[in-house]
Each structure stands twice: as C-alpha cells, then as structure tokens.
XYZ file of C-alpha atoms in Angstrom:
684
model
C 115.128 180.318 68.526
C 113.192 179.124 65.634
C 113.612 180.880 62.389
C 110.564 183.101 61.750
C 108.683 182.031 58.381
C 107.849 184.511 56.018
C 104.344 184.867 54.669
C 103.727 183.330 51.344
C 106.623 181.226 51.219
C 105.163 177.748 52.407
C 101.990 175.958 52.049
C 99.177 176.754 49.658
C 100.715 180.247 48.872
C 103.820 178.574 47.697
C 102.105 175.794 45.639
C 99.592 178.087 43.915
C 100.018 181.146 41.671
C 97.602 183.547 40.228
C 96.894 184.181 36.689
C 98.076 187.860 36.923
C 101.348 186.461 38.513
C 101.711 183.617 35.811
C 101.331 186.173 32.895
C 104.101 188.440 34.594
C 106.395 185.680 35.209
C 106.186 184.461 31.652
C 106.425 187.838 30.174
C 103.580 187.334 27.470
C 100.001 188.796 26.923
C 97.021 187.207 28.360
C 95.627 185.969 24.960
C 99.043 184.111 24.479
C 98.891 182.717 27.766
C 95.581 181.288 27.103
C 96.798 179.593 23.856
C 99.916 178.304 25.722
C 97.845 176.725 28.285
C 95.543 174.961 25.753
C 98.279 173.640 23.697
C 100.275 172.297 26.880
C 97.058 171.074 28.352
C 97.364 173.195 31.709
C 93.989 174.205 33.330
C 93.106 176.361 36.555
C 93.226 174.559 39.744
C 90.953 175.236 42.861
C 92.941 175.505 46.213
C 91.377 174.292 49.480
C 91.395 177.701 50.989
C 91.687 180.843 48.663
C 92.632 183.175 51.312
C 95.742 180.905 52.232
C 96.753 180.575 48.642
C 96.430 184.409 47.910
C 99.329 186.651 48.818
C 97.003 189.747 48.870
C 94.294 190.756 50.986
C 91.519 190.051 48.244
C 91.547 186.465 47.370
C 91.800 185.872 43.696
C 89.487 183.607 41.535
C 91.923 181.992 39.221
C 94.790 179.799 40.529
C 97.583 177.579 38.773
C 100.019 175.082 40.008
C 103.252 177.097 40.448
C 105.076 173.950 39.077
C 103.132 174.092 35.812
C 104.075 177.693 35.190
C 107.635 176.981 36.103
C 107.242 174.091 33.435
C 106.207 176.611 30.882
C 109.342 178.665 31.242
C 111.254 176.284 28.887
C 108.613 176.090 26.128
C 109.902 176.723 22.626
C 106.677 178.248 21.902
C 107.275 181.272 24.062
C 110.069 182.148 21.677
C 107.520 182.124 18.664
C 105.155 184.492 20.648
C 107.967 186.784 21.260
C 109.200 186.807 17.757
C 105.391 187.543 16.560
C 105.418 190.415 19.105
C 108.803 191.935 17.545
C 107.172 191.394 14.038
C 104.111 193.431 15.094
C 106.386 195.973 16.322
C 108.248 196.272 13.083
C 104.898 196.412 11.084
C 103.714 199.328 13.240
C 106.781 201.158 12.687
C 106.707 200.593 8.917
C 102.984 201.710 8.847
C 104.073 204.796 10.823
C 106.648 205.890 8.326
C 104.310 205.126 5.357
C 106.027 202.000 3.909
C 103.142 199.936 3.245
C 104.966 197.992 0.878
C 107.551 196.619 3.649
C 104.709 196.245 6.212
C 103.039 194.079 3.512
C 106.224 191.981 2.913
C 106.869 191.794 6.566
C 103.444 190.255 7.358
C 103.541 187.830 4.428
C 107.008 186.419 4.848
C 108.205 187.192 8.378
C 105.487 185.661 10.283
C 106.653 182.807 12.589
C 105.080 179.331 12.299
C 104.152 177.632 15.388
C 104.605 173.937 15.220
C 102.796 171.561 17.770
C 104.566 168.505 16.974
C 106.621 168.533 20.002
C 103.647 169.149 22.116
C 101.785 166.153 20.700
C 104.520 163.835 21.588
C 104.984 165.233 25.112
C 101.168 164.945 25.847
C 100.777 161.363 24.227
C 103.611 159.376 24.817
C 101.980 156.175 23.373
C 99.490 155.783 20.719
C 96.745 154.470 22.897
C 96.826 157.754 24.857
C 96.322 159.831 21.747
C 93.234 157.385 20.885
C 91.927 157.932 24.370
C 91.761 161.551 23.694
C 90.229 161.476 20.355
C 86.575 161.865 21.349
C 86.564 165.918 21.795
C 89.063 166.226 18.984
C 86.559 164.357 16.463
C 83.429 166.349 17.616
C 85.107 169.842 17.358
C 86.392 169.000 13.891
C 83.481 167.690 12.506
C 81.629 170.809 13.893
C 84.059 173.060 12.076
C 83.962 171.058 9.017
C 80.197 171.972 8.726
C 80.269 175.757 9.564
C 80.068 178.392 6.998
C 83.204 180.458 6.215
C 83.174 183.709 8.012
C 85.860 186.406 9.138
C 86.395 184.418 12.588
C 86.498 180.808 10.892
C 88.547 181.179 7.728
C 87.863 178.756 4.692
C 91.456 177.054 5.079
C 90.447 176.018 8.536
C 87.095 174.375 7.246
C 88.738 172.819 4.468
C 91.439 171.283 6.529
C 88.932 169.829 8.999
C 86.975 168.416 6.216
C 89.857 166.688 4.761
C 91.003 165.114 8.207
C 87.547 163.963 9.001
C 87.156 162.254 5.500
C 90.539 160.545 6.038
C 89.173 159.347 9.213
C 86.160 158.070 7.849
C 87.858 156.018 4.994
C 90.019 154.565 7.540
C 86.832 153.205 9.534
C 85.428 151.991 6.391
C 88.308 150.054 5.262
C 88.843 148.284 8.541
C 85.002 148.189 9.547
C 85.809 149.793 12.964
C 82.410 151.503 13.233
C 80.222 149.699 15.926
C 77.131 151.857 16.940
C 75.282 155.016 15.889
C 72.474 157.034 17.189
C 70.246 159.982 15.896
C 69.554 162.925 18.259
C 68.291 166.285 18.161
C 71.947 167.427 18.538
C 73.286 165.282 15.669
C 74.436 161.878 15.007
C 76.546 159.995 17.454
C 78.969 157.314 16.148
C 81.202 154.922 18.162
C 84.187 153.072 16.705
C 86.600 150.738 18.279
C 90.320 150.929 17.336
C 92.741 148.969 18.901
C 90.420 147.955 21.645
C 89.792 151.736 22.460
C 86.038 152.951 22.322
C 85.723 156.335 20.650
C 82.694 158.289 20.596
C 81.813 161.450 18.818
C 79.046 163.665 17.464
C 78.540 164.920 14.073
C 76.102 167.790 13.548
C 73.245 167.440 10.908
C 73.816 168.794 7.583
C 71.953 172.061 8.102
C 72.865 175.557 7.297
C 74.575 176.758 10.729
C 74.182 180.241 11.842
C 77.194 181.718 13.499
C 76.554 183.762 16.281
C 78.393 186.532 18.004
C 78.263 185.296 21.513
C 80.810 182.504 20.874
C 84.614 183.237 21.376
C 85.907 181.442 18.255
C 89.607 182.514 19.077
C 89.744 179.976 21.994
C 87.798 177.547 19.645
C 90.257 178.227 16.933
C 93.130 177.431 19.504
C 91.498 174.025 20.269
C 91.192 173.439 16.290
C 94.874 174.206 15.784
C 95.809 171.560 18.398
C 93.109 169.031 17.458
C 94.236 169.078 13.673
C 97.731 168.456 14.442
C 96.578 165.578 16.805
C 94.352 164.046 13.946
C 97.011 164.305 11.417
C 99.352 162.106 13.477
C 96.536 159.630 14.424
C 95.413 159.402 10.684
C 99.214 158.776 9.661
C 99.598 155.988 12.285
C 96.225 154.233 11.121
C 96.872 154.395 7.698
C 100.629 153.084 7.834
C 99.389 150.447 9.966
C 97.099 148.696 7.548
C 99.739 149.529 4.644
C 98.215 152.552 3.016
C 99.759 155.633 1.739
C 99.317 158.781 3.820
C 97.920 161.372 2.962
C 95.778 159.807 0.158
C 95.407 161.352 -3.161
C 92.600 164.367 -3.352
C 90.577 164.761 -6.316
C 89.478 168.369 -6.589
C 87.021 167.775 -9.532
C 85.130 165.060 -7.787
C 84.983 167.325 -4.555
C 83.570 170.116 -6.513
C 80.884 167.862 -7.911
C 79.847 166.794 -4.365
C 82.078 163.573 -4.267
C 83.096 164.145 -0.649
C 84.433 160.469 0.465
C 84.743 159.509 -3.314
C 86.982 162.441 -3.934
C 89.749 160.485 -2.064
C 91.943 157.873 -3.586
C 93.625 155.383 -1.422
C 96.927 153.580 -2.545
C 98.749 150.745 -1.156
C 102.287 151.380 0.192
C 103.426 148.152 -0.913
C 104.033 146.976 2.735
C 102.276 143.530 2.498
C 103.390 142.176 5.959
C 101.984 144.735 8.046
C 98.584 144.721 6.175
C 98.488 141.034 6.386
C 99.334 140.852 10.017
C 96.616 143.347 10.744
C 94.218 141.723 8.557
C 94.558 138.395 10.143
C 94.596 139.809 13.686
C 91.433 141.780 13.361
C 89.679 139.581 10.967
C 89.660 142.486 8.324
C 89.289 142.147 4.730
C 92.663 142.757 2.713
C 93.328 146.402 2.817
C 94.600 146.588 -0.846
C 91.439 145.120 -2.245
C 89.275 147.677 -0.199
C 91.743 150.333 -1.016
C 91.564 149.666 -4.694
C 87.627 149.803 -4.953
C 85.686 153.038 -3.951
C 82.035 152.271 -3.770
C 82.017 149.611 -6.168
C 84.647 151.157 -8.663
C 87.495 149.109 -9.956
C 90.807 150.769 -9.785
C 93.649 150.763 -12.126
C 95.576 147.990 -13.820
C 98.627 148.296 -11.426
C 96.351 147.988 -8.514
C 94.697 144.873 -10.295
C 97.990 143.385 -10.522
C 98.915 143.973 -6.807
C 95.643 142.336 -6.197
C 96.504 139.300 -8.288
C 99.936 138.810 -6.568
C 100.065 136.293 -3.677
C 102.841 134.469 -2.021
C 103.616 130.900 -2.720
C 102.698 129.593 0.821
C 99.108 131.372 0.459
C 98.568 129.902 -2.984
C 99.732 126.331 -1.830
C 97.349 126.708 1.300
C 94.368 127.839 -0.903
C 95.017 124.865 -3.421
C 94.865 122.316 -0.534
C 91.674 123.808 0.757
C 89.963 123.519 -2.719
C 91.171 119.950 -3.134
C 89.988 118.891 0.357
C 86.593 120.673 -0.337
C 86.476 119.092 -3.972
C 86.470 115.353 -2.652
C 82.967 114.633 -1.125
C 83.941 110.810 -0.680
C 86.909 111.519 1.496
C 86.259 110.365 5.113
C 88.798 113.041 6.249
C 86.443 115.746 5.574
C 84.349 115.168 8.597
C 87.212 115.193 10.809
C 88.830 118.276 9.129
C 85.290 120.272 9.475
C 85.288 119.231 13.140
C 88.880 120.140 13.611
C 88.474 123.463 11.660
C 84.986 124.358 12.915
C 84.707 128.153 13.814
C 85.437 128.583 17.435
C 84.706 132.144 17.629
C 80.854 131.784 18.179
C 79.652 134.324 20.426
C 78.124 132.981 23.781
C 75.018 134.693 24.949
C 74.606 135.344 28.729
C 71.169 134.292 29.673
C 69.620 135.813 33.002
C 69.035 133.440 35.633
C 66.083 134.466 37.977
C 63.938 137.310 38.052
C 66.021 139.658 40.316
C 69.486 138.792 38.535
C 71.567 141.532 36.824
C 71.453 141.941 33.165
C 74.952 140.997 31.848
C 76.499 142.795 28.868
C 76.582 140.611 26.007
C 79.847 139.818 24.040
C 80.733 142.272 21.026
C 80.169 141.538 17.452
C 83.185 140.064 15.596
C 84.872 142.470 13.244
C 84.306 140.132 10.251
C 80.400 139.869 11.088
C 80.071 143.496 11.502
C 81.999 144.414 8.105
C 79.611 142.059 6.249
C 76.229 143.048 7.658
C 75.219 144.974 4.498
C 77.714 143.430 2.067
C 75.202 141.269 0.221
C 72.994 144.243 -0.834
C 72.668 147.160 -3.013
C 71.224 150.330 -1.613
C 69.498 153.353 -3.412
C 69.267 156.471 -1.455
C 66.234 158.781 -2.485
C 66.850 162.564 -2.705
C 65.053 163.526 0.425
C 67.362 161.071 2.787
C 70.500 162.091 4.187
C 73.033 160.861 1.878
C 76.244 161.479 3.832
C 75.823 159.462 7.011
C 73.977 156.614 5.263
C 76.663 156.360 2.607
C 79.227 156.263 5.574
C 77.316 153.724 7.607
C 76.473 151.488 4.795
C 80.234 151.258 3.476
C 81.434 151.047 7.064
C 79.403 147.930 7.351
C 80.325 146.122 3.963
C 78.063 147.710 1.396
C 79.953 148.003 -1.974
C 77.095 149.303 -4.164
C 75.709 152.625 -2.818
C 73.674 154.548 -5.297
C 71.745 157.977 -5.235
C 70.278 160.341 -7.478
C 72.484 162.433 -9.605
C 71.297 165.874 -7.985
C 72.971 164.847 -4.575
C 76.451 164.572 -5.955
C 79.219 162.613 -7.623
C 80.579 159.058 -6.558
C 77.573 156.923 -6.756
C 77.639 153.384 -7.958
C 74.763 154.119 -10.367
C 72.450 157.270 -10.779
C 69.674 154.816 -12.166
C 66.943 154.258 -9.732
C 65.572 151.611 -11.850
C 68.555 149.489 -11.779
C 67.451 145.771 -11.218
C 70.471 145.030 -9.348
C 69.350 147.455 -6.418
C 67.786 145.358 -3.529
C 66.846 147.955 -1.097
C 65.820 151.632 -1.406
C 65.867 154.165 1.444
C 62.715 156.295 1.253
C 61.575 159.096 3.565
C 58.411 160.159 2.365
C 54.872 159.175 2.559
C 53.796 156.075 0.151
C 52.403 156.991 -3.265
C 49.252 155.420 -4.376
C 50.339 152.999 -7.255
C 48.474 152.231 -10.417
C 47.208 148.488 -10.409
C 47.776 148.233 -14.310
C 51.499 149.241 -13.873
C 52.695 146.915 -11.264
C 51.257 143.388 -10.549
C 52.058 141.897 -7.154
C 51.331 138.324 -8.426
C 53.551 138.412 -11.419
C 56.685 136.129 -11.450
C 60.211 137.018 -12.094
C 60.152 135.765 -15.827
C 57.234 138.055 -16.447
C 59.055 141.232 -15.084
C 61.992 140.434 -17.597
C 59.828 140.140 -20.564
C 57.949 143.361 -20.266
C 59.653 146.968 -19.858
C 56.432 148.417 -18.470
C 56.622 145.995 -15.682
C 60.327 146.059 -14.956
C 60.566 149.604 -15.163
C 57.324 151.241 -13.806
C 56.293 154.958 -13.846
C 58.196 157.315 -11.504
C 55.420 157.053 -8.900
C 55.544 153.391 -8.826
C 57.700 150.806 -7.121
C 60.127 148.323 -8.455
C 59.013 144.821 -8.038
C 61.088 142.525 -5.713
C 62.701 145.584 -4.189
C 62.448 146.240 -0.316
C 61.534 149.982 0.428
C 62.697 150.881 4.173
C 62.903 154.148 6.037
C 66.440 155.323 7.193
C 66.003 154.315 10.806
C 66.173 150.626 9.628
C 69.849 150.998 8.918
C 70.577 152.546 12.450
C 68.528 149.953 14.160
C 70.202 147.248 12.312
C 73.603 148.166 13.201
C 72.995 148.648 17.021
C 71.564 145.293 17.258
C 73.896 143.684 14.919
C 71.464 141.976 12.644
C 69.005 142.481 9.810
C 65.528 143.513 11.462
C 62.071 142.986 9.811
C 61.833 145.442 6.940
C 58.165 145.581 7.127
C 58.055 147.485 10.451
C 60.103 150.206 8.730
C 58.017 150.441 5.498
C 57.192 153.916 4.159
C 54.362 155.552 5.993
C 54.453 152.827 8.897
C 54.655 153.932 12.500
C 58.491 153.416 13.366
C 59.617 151.578 16.456
C 61.237 153.769 19.253
C 64.969 154.730 18.186
C 66.542 153.872 21.358
C 70.175 154.949 22.192
C 72.442 151.763 22.400
C 74.511 152.901 25.033
C 71.632 153.098 27.669
C 71.206 149.875 29.463
C 67.566 149.150 31.130
C 67.953 148.463 34.516
C 65.717 147.325 37.223
C 62.540 149.272 38.000
C 63.022 151.683 35.063
C 60.948 152.028 32.072
C 61.885 149.801 28.893
C 59.905 150.632 25.679
C 61.055 147.241 24.127
C 59.443 145.107 26.870
C 55.468 144.714 26.945
C 53.578 146.780 29.350
C 52.258 143.842 31.192
C 55.775 142.681 32.119
C 56.594 146.062 33.746
C 53.583 147.001 35.751
C 53.972 146.204 39.531
C 51.329 144.263 41.627
C 49.468 147.501 42.339
C 49.240 148.788 38.893
C 48.105 145.547 37.578
C 45.265 145.410 40.309
C 44.169 148.963 39.140
C 44.363 148.235 35.656
C 42.376 145.084 36.034
C 39.581 147.081 37.766
C 39.702 149.687 35.134
C 40.556 152.462 37.467
C 43.402 154.006 35.441
C 42.412 157.530 34.349
C 43.790 159.014 31.344
C 44.784 162.120 33.097
C 45.891 160.691 36.452
C 48.876 158.651 37.491
C 48.289 155.114 38.570
C 49.953 155.826 41.850
C 47.398 158.558 42.519
C 44.478 156.537 41.767
C 41.837 156.803 44.593
C 43.355 159.427 46.507
C 40.414 161.571 46.001
C 38.021 158.764 46.962
C 39.986 157.717 50.016
C 41.003 160.509 52.097
C 41.963 158.581 54.887
C 45.153 157.754 53.230
C 46.041 161.450 53.120
C 44.893 162.785 56.234
C 44.097 160.550 59.353
C 41.528 163.257 60.375
C 40.113 163.795 57.045
C 36.636 162.353 55.592
C 36.081 159.476 53.174
C 33.699 161.833 51.028
C 32.569 159.129 48.629
C 32.253 156.499 51.323
C 30.638 158.764 53.839
C 28.184 159.949 51.232
C 27.257 156.470 50.110
C 26.550 155.199 53.718
C 24.489 158.539 54.897
C 22.558 158.387 51.523
C 21.633 154.866 52.143
C 20.667 155.343 55.627
C 18.617 158.433 54.555
C 16.840 156.390 51.836
C 16.088 153.746 54.402
C 14.698 155.919 57.026
C 12.764 158.395 54.772
C 9.758 156.483 53.412
C 8.177 159.633 51.848
C 4.882 161.309 52.743
C 1.642 159.268 53.130
C -0.870 160.000 50.559
C -3.712 157.991 49.062
C -2.039 157.993 45.734
C 1.120 155.786 44.901
C 4.032 158.147 44.052
C 5.768 158.371 40.806
C 8.918 155.907 40.709
C 10.777 158.078 38.183
C 10.156 161.232 40.492
C 11.213 159.574 43.443
C 14.503 158.449 41.806
C 15.437 161.898 40.613
C 14.597 163.258 44.211
C 16.791 160.685 45.774
C 19.653 161.576 43.344
C 19.262 165.422 44.219
C 19.338 164.556 47.915
C 22.361 162.224 47.378
C 24.255 165.164 45.404
C 23.260 167.560 47.953
C 24.471 165.614 50.798
C 27.780 164.900 48.977
C 28.198 168.681 47.969
C 27.818 169.629 51.736
C 30.399 166.959 53.083
C 32.865 168.093 50.248
C 32.430 171.828 51.451
C 32.907 170.955 55.091
C 35.941 168.987 54.040
C 37.446 172.049 51.868
C 37.477 169.962 48.893
C 35.754 170.878 45.310
C 32.879 168.628 44.088
C 31.417 167.907 40.782
C 27.893 166.836 40.818
C 27.397 163.552 38.776
C 23.720 163.261 39.084
C 23.766 159.318 38.386
C 23.496 156.029 40.346
C 26.049 154.609 37.911
C 28.719 157.189 39.248
C 28.012 156.299 42.673
C 28.387 152.621 42.045
C 31.725 153.108 40.074
C 33.023 155.128 42.929
C 32.188 152.653 45.446
C 34.097 149.854 43.387
C 37.036 151.996 42.947
C 37.043 153.108 46.618
C 37.517 149.418 47.594
C 40.724 148.680 45.761
C 42.002 152.214 46.246
C 41.389 151.667 50.013
C 43.178 148.356 49.961
C 46.011 149.643 48.005
C 46.474 152.830 50.302
C 46.187 150.546 53.549
C 49.024 148.307 52.057
C 51.086 151.300 51.151
C 50.645 152.609 54.823
C 51.682 149.446 56.297
C 54.986 149.287 54.441
C 55.625 152.925 55.278
C 55.057 152.018 58.799
C 57.258 148.876 58.762
C 60.028 151.123 57.074
C 59.862 153.668 59.371
C 60.475 151.024 62.277
C 63.339 149.570 60.585
C 64.940 153.345 60.030
C 64.626 153.954 63.856
C 67.096 151.163 64.233
C 69.671 152.174 61.837
C 72.623 154.623 62.580
C 72.349 158.246 61.621
C 74.985 158.020 58.843
C 73.622 155.162 57.218
C 69.878 156.469 57.704
C 70.922 159.582 55.752
C 72.582 157.599 52.923
C 69.400 155.277 52.873
C 67.191 158.390 52.717
C 69.122 159.915 49.710
C 68.878 156.667 47.759
C 65.184 156.425 48.348
C 64.802 159.808 47.475
C 66.589 159.369 44.041
C 64.846 155.809 43.569
C 61.455 157.433 44.256
C 62.050 159.816 41.398
C 63.037 157.300 39.102
C 59.889 155.088 39.989
C 57.590 158.268 39.252
C 59.214 158.955 35.891
C 58.922 155.191 35.085
C 55.246 155.068 36.086
C 54.314 158.293 34.134
C 56.041 156.925 31.103
C 54.059 153.526 31.409
C 50.818 155.636 31.849
C 51.322 157.451 28.670
C 51.991 154.199 26.852
C 48.943 152.649 28.423
C 46.855 155.622 27.080
C 48.407 155.430 23.639
C 47.894 151.655 23.614
C 44.200 152.125 24.487
C 43.767 154.481 21.595
C-alpha cells in the first residue's frame, strides 16, 4: 500500500510560504522583515494557484519562496535586529525606573550598527553587475539630495546623498563618460557609459520640494541605506581605476558659499600605470591633469610637479614626433602620415531603399565627446539653471564656466564682460539695444580702442559673443555636434526638444522630417484639393459629404441635393408674365429652394444641417465630394480585399493579425493627428 501524503508537504504548498509564516519563522517584527528583504533583494512571488499554495482555507495574498526564507535564517543582520530589540527593552526598563541618564547613555552608545558591506558583495559578485543596477540607485539618491530636511528625512542622510552624487559627477567629468541628456517635466535625464554599460538616471529640477504625508519614507529610507553603501563601493572602484584618491577632499567653506562641485578637490594617488592604461584604452585625457584643475583653476605646486613628470620613453617618443613634424622636406612624412592616419573614423550607415530599416549609427568616441565644448568659454546668466549646465559643460570638455556671483562660488570668473567669454547662455527675452552703444559693423580693433564699445551698458550685448538659449547645449550633446546658434537665439522659437532615446519608426510622426515627406497619398490628394479643415482629421474629410462610405443605405446629402436642385432648376421655368423677371430675385429664390430641399433631405436622413445660402458653397462641396468619394471608394476596396484574405487565414493567426492591426491603427491615428496639428501651425 502506497504511503499516504500529508497535506501541505509537497507541491506548491511546500515551495511557497506566507508572509506571516516567514515572520514567525525568523522571529522578527514585520518592519524588520521588510528591511531585511530589501537588503537581501527578496521579493514576494506569485504562485500559479494560491489555493494550493495556501495551507489554510482562506488563500493568503503575499507569498515568498521557502528557500529564500530558509536562506535568511543564517543572515548576520538578524543578530543586529535582535540586539536592537534587547536594547529597546533595556531603555524601557531604565525609563520605567526613572533612570533617564542611563537610558540616554544606552541610546547613544549601545545602539548596534548595521553594516551592509557583505550584502553588497553577495548581491554583486562582479563590478559590472553593480553598474547594471546603478540606475535606480542614482535616481533615488539624487531625489533625496534635493529634498528638504524633515523629521522623516534627517539632514545627515541628505548630506550623504549630496556628497556621493557629487563624487559620481566628478568621475563623469574627468572621464567624459556622459553621453546624452534630456529635459522633461519630471526632471533631467542623464545617460553615461561606464565600462561598456549604459546608465540612465533622473535628476529632479531645482525647486522647493513639498514633502507630503502619503509617502512612506521608512521604506524609502531603507532603500537609501542600501543604495548609499552601493554607490560608495562603486565610487571607490571608479576613482581608484583612474588613479585618484577616494574619498576626495571636501571644502566646507566653499560648499557653504554654493560651490557644490567646486567644493571637492581631487588628488592623484600616484599610481601612474593604472591611469595611463585607463586613458589609453578609453581615449581619455590624463587624469592627473584633469584632477589638478577644477573649472580652469590651477592646482598646487606639488600637482604642477606631478604634471611635468614624464617617463623617458614617453619623452623620447614626443621628441621623435616633433622632429618628424618639423621637417617639411622629408619624403617620409607622407608615408608616415598615411601609416599613422586615424583609423577610428566613424562610418555612417546609409538607408538603402524606401522601406528599409533605419540602423543605429555608431556611437561617438570618448575623445570627440570630451572635446565638444573644449575651445569655448561660457557664461551662465542668473535666470539659467546653473547646476545642470555646469555639469554638462564640464563633462564635455569646457574648462571655463562662469556665472554671476549671486549663483554661488566656484566660477572661472564673475565678470560678465570678460572678453575671453565666447558664449553666453540666456533665458530671457531680448533687450532693445541703443545703437549708439553697440555698432555691429565695428572691427575688432575698434572694440579694443574704446571702452564704451568693449564694455557696453548692462542692457547691451558684448560684440563678438554668441548668445544662446539653454536648449542649444542639450541638443548639441545629443546630436554630437555643434548646431546653428542662430536657431537658439534669445527670443527665437526653439526647435522641438526631442528625446535622444526614442528612435522614429515607420508610419510614425517625426517632427524633424518635413511634412510633405510624411504624408501618404490620400493626405497629399486632400491637401492638394484644399480639403483639410482646421478642426477635422484628414482621414475624416469627406465623410459628411459622402454618406455611402458610412452606411450603404444612407443618402449622399450633398450629391442628391445638387442633382435634385439642378433638375428643379431645369424643369421649373417660372410663371409666365408680360414682364421679364428680375435676375437677382430669381437667384435668391433658387438659393432658398436649394437650402430648403437640402434641409428636408438632411432631416430625413437624421443629420444636422447648416444653411449656407450661397452658390460658392455648393460648388465647393461638389469638388470636395468628388475627391472624398474617390478616397472612400478606394478604402472600401482595400477593406474588402483584406477581409477576403483574412477568411483564408487560420483562427490563431487571424487573431494575432487583428491585434497588430488594432495597435497599428491607433499609432496611425495619433500620427495623423500630429500631422494635422503641424499643418495648421504651418498655415498660421
């Protein structure tokens, strides 16, 4: 006789465990169980059959894997939770006895500290695994770095998040790892490439955040504790890989003055081999030279000496290169230039044919991305967002970023009229200038001779300087090249700011392509005949005039009215009289009869009717009706052919095709509406 199986010992009942059973098995409270699951990365699971997985008559709602809970039994953090519980009992006993001093001493010195170092090593066995999971960590830490301090969000947590985020930004600035950015309503998106891994995170705008009470900051604080430990490990590995000391020195006085990024002073660790290998592999500039200069400032004398030091081999190679370049008559120059010609030129994939797929273009090299703004000097006006602009400009090679003194410390210069500034970022309407102050036709020598011209009034502009709006910087880095500055001049209508991660696909609206290249044949015919109404969709044009396309038994109100009006006009010749009738009165009488006839036909068809009362409207409707009928007839034939093909398809494939057609129809409708909206704007 086979052994009788006991209920709840096999199958899903054995593989899953409820949350209540897990808390009882671990002998901890529910909040501690939540913290432990967040630290270890254990999440609820959904069984196939809740009724079979539950050991009670009422199916539970939250299940976990039994093996995961069994794994938590050997976690060292459990002992810290139990020590904290024992400490709470001691503090309660001391308060009950009236020993307030002992309770304060126990709370200050006896609190157990939870270390998450071993958890980071367990969850991320390799450094690449940590980089792949850095998206959510950066988004949450940048969010807490911008929150105001409250009872639920202590100031220490905010300061820690700010420090870790600034250290990560400094690494991106030195290695030029930032690739793309996009401004949205939620905030500013950034994407960086570190060791081949794309990291995307969101930074909120610099506004005063209002902390609401419907957010559980205890759970978010648990994630912050874990992510701060993770980012600390990542920053240490990134800094040491390029030969920098971690953590960098922090200047409190500069931070209090609003220096932010300038408050950190990076130092070289003296490991030249790692830094040189890293720079040669990624095409980066020497990290020591970058670390010694922060926004154009020169470092100490020791750092200058380190910059001057070079190996003999490197010095010898540089000397040979200078000798070869200095001899213009040597025949070997051409051969050397051909042999040493740059072979890392990026090839572009050209689309072959109309229906071919658009291939992703190769990415920009690190050296090109790091020198996009290197030759220029920028000045940020007071109304522009200083923090993101400074970070982006410095990450793309700009060494001289200036701003007004009220925006904080750390600028290259606070003088707005410094002649070395080439670009000024402005986000306000243009100011009418006085012609006597600035002369557009003056030469450069004339500007240097007169102080009134070289330093105009506060409301004027500096000659020879390019004034742009902030969007120009974002669009330049997303496209990997410098765009036309006149399109982003102050007061100009800016081009659309598009997401660099959304690639245009077939049959979708692309704002960068001219409207004529996106319209289909039907829309082109309608546009050529002038049938597009400002309030109607191009696909719906002619449906009111052509009722046959909507209902097979309906009436063509416009066509029937016109035909019957003509027949009435031809048959009715008026009453015979000795005097000739007035032509104007006859025309008005005919128009009244036409309107009355159309109103009766529209009422019989159950449609609203608006009296036009002019022959021009009738002629226009007749011309519209011809093209609309032709388009509707073509659509009807295509639908009939499609239905015939669908009949021959299997049921499974037919349902799949219907789902695809439904989604494609929605996309086409959305693209058609966007094209119609753009068409109306271009008409205005």
